[in-house]
Tab-separated table of C-alpha atoms in Angstrom:
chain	number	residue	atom	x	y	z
A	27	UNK	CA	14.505	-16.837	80.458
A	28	UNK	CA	14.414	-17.182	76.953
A	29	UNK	CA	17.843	-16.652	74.644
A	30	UNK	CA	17.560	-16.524	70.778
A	31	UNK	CA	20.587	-16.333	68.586
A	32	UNK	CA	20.145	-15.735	64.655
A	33	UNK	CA	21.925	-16.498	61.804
A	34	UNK	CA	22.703	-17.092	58.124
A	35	UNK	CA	22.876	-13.224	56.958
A	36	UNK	CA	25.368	-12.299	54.577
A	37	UNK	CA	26.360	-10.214	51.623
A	38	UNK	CA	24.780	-11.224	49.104
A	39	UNK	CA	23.868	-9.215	45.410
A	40	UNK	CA	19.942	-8.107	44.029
A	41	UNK	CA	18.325	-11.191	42.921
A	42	UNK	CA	19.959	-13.495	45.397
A	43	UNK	CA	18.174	-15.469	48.062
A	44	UNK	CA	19.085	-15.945	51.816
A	45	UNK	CA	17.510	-18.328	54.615
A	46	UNK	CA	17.968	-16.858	58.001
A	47	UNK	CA	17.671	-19.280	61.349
A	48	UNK	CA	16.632	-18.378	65.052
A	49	UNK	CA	17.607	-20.885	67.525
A	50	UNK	CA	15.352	-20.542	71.070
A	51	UNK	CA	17.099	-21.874	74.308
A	52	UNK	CA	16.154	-21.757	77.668
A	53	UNK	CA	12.488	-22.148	78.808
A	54	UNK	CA	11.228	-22.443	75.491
A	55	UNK	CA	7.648	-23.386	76.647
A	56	UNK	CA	6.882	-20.459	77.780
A	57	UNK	CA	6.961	-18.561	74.318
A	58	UNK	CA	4.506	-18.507	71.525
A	59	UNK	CA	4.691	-16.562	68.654
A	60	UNK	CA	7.948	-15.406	67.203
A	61	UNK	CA	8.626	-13.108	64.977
A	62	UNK	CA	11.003	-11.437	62.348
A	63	UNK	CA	11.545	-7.982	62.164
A	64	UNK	CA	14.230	-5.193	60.861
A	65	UNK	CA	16.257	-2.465	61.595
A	66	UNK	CA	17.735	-0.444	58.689
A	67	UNK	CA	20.590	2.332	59.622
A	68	UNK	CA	18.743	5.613	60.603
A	69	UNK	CA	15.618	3.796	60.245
A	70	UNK	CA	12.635	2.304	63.018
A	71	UNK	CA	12.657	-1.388	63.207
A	72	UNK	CA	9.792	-2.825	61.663
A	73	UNK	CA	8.271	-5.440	61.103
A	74	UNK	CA	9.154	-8.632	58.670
A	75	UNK	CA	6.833	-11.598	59.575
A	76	UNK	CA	5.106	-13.705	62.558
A	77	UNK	CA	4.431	-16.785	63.126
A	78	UNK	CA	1.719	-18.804	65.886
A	79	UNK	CA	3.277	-21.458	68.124
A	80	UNK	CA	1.625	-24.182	66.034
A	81	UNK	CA	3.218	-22.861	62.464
A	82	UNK	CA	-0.526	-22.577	61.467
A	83	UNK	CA	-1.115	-19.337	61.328
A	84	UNK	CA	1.233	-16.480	59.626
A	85	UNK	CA	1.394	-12.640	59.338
A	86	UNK	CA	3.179	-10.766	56.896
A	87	UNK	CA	4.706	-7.057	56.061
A	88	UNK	CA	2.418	-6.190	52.983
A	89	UNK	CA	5.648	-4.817	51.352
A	90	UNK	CA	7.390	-8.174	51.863
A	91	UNK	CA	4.083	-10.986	50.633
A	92	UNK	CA	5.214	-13.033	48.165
A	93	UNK	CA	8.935	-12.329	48.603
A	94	UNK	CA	9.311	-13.838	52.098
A	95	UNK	CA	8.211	-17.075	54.058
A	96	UNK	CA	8.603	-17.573	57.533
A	97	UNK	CA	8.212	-21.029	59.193
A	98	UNK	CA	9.228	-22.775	62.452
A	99	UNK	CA	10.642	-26.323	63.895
A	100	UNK	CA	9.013	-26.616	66.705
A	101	UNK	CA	11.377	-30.106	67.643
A	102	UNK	CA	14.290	-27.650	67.021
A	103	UNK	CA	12.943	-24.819	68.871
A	104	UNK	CA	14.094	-22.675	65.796
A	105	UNK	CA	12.459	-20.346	63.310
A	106	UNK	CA	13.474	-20.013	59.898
A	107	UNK	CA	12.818	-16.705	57.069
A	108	UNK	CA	13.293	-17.602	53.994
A	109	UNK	CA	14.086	-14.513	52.086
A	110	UNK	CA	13.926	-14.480	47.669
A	111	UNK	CA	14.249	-11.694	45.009
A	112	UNK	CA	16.378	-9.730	47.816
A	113	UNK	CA	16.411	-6.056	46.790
A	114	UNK	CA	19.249	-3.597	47.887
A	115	UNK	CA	16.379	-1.979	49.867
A	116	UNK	CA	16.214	-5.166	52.417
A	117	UNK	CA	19.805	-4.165	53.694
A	118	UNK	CA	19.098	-3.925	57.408
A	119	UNK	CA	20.046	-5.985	60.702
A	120	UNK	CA	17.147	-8.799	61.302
A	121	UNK	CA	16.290	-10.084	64.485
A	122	UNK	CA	14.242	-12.768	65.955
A	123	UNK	CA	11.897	-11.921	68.757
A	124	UNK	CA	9.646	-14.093	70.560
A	125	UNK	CA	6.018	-13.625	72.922
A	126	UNK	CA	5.306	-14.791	75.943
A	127	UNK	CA	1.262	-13.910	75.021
A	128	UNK	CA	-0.486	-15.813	72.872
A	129	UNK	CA	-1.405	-13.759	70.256
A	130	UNK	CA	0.359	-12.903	66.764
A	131	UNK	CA	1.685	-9.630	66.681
A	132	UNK	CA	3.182	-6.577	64.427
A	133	UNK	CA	3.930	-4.089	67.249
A	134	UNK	CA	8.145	-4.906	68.494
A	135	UNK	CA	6.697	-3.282	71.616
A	136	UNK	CA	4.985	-6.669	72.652
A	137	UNK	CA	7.941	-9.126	72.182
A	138	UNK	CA	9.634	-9.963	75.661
A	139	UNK	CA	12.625	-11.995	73.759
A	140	UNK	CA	15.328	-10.688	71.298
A	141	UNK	CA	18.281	-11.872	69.667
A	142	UNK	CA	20.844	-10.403	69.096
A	143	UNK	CA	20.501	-9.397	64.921
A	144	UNK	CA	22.322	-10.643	62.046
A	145	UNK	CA	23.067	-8.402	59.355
A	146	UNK	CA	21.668	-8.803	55.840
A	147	UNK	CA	23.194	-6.567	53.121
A	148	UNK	CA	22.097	-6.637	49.152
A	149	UNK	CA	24.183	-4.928	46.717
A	150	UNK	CA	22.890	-3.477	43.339
């Protein structure tokens, strides 16, 4: 089993910046890519950002390019999103999630891992 706990969300105003952590325990080997994606109220979660097992290869939201950066620790089993230019519009609970496969992904459907969210909220 794999167990992934988040954090660094916060309340923070438009403008503002926010880098959010995902610590994986447990038989870390046995995932690959891990992702970031988002759940605003009333909303489907969707998708933030991925990243390969190597931290070579990333996949973005195209909302989110430019505004977002994920990257990993691969000694600290932990992924990091580094969030800028937050708009009030990115007010939703993030979570980590992590693959067992292989192969970068967009669909929540094919993560096997989740944490358990920490909420990000932007005020105007």
């Amino acid at each position: 089993q794999v167990q992934l706990v988040e954090s660094g969300g916060g309340l923070v105003q438009a403008g503002d910046s926010l880098r959010l952590s995902c610590a994986a325990s447990g038989h870390t080997g046995s995932i690959s890519p891990m992702g970031w994606f988002r759940q605003a109220p009333g909303k489907e979660r969707e998708f933030v950002a991925a990243i390969s097992r190597s931290g070579g290869n990333t996949y973005y939201a195209d909302s989110l390019k430019g505004r977002f950066t994920i990257s990993r620790d691969n000694a600290k089993n932990t992924v990091y999103l580094q969030m800028n230019s937050l708009k009030p519009e990115d007010t939703a609970v993030y979570y980590c999630a992590a693959r067992s496969l292989h192969v970068i992904n967009s669909d929540y459907h094919k993560y096997d891992y989740w944490g358990q969210g920490t909420q990000v909220t932007v005020s105007s």
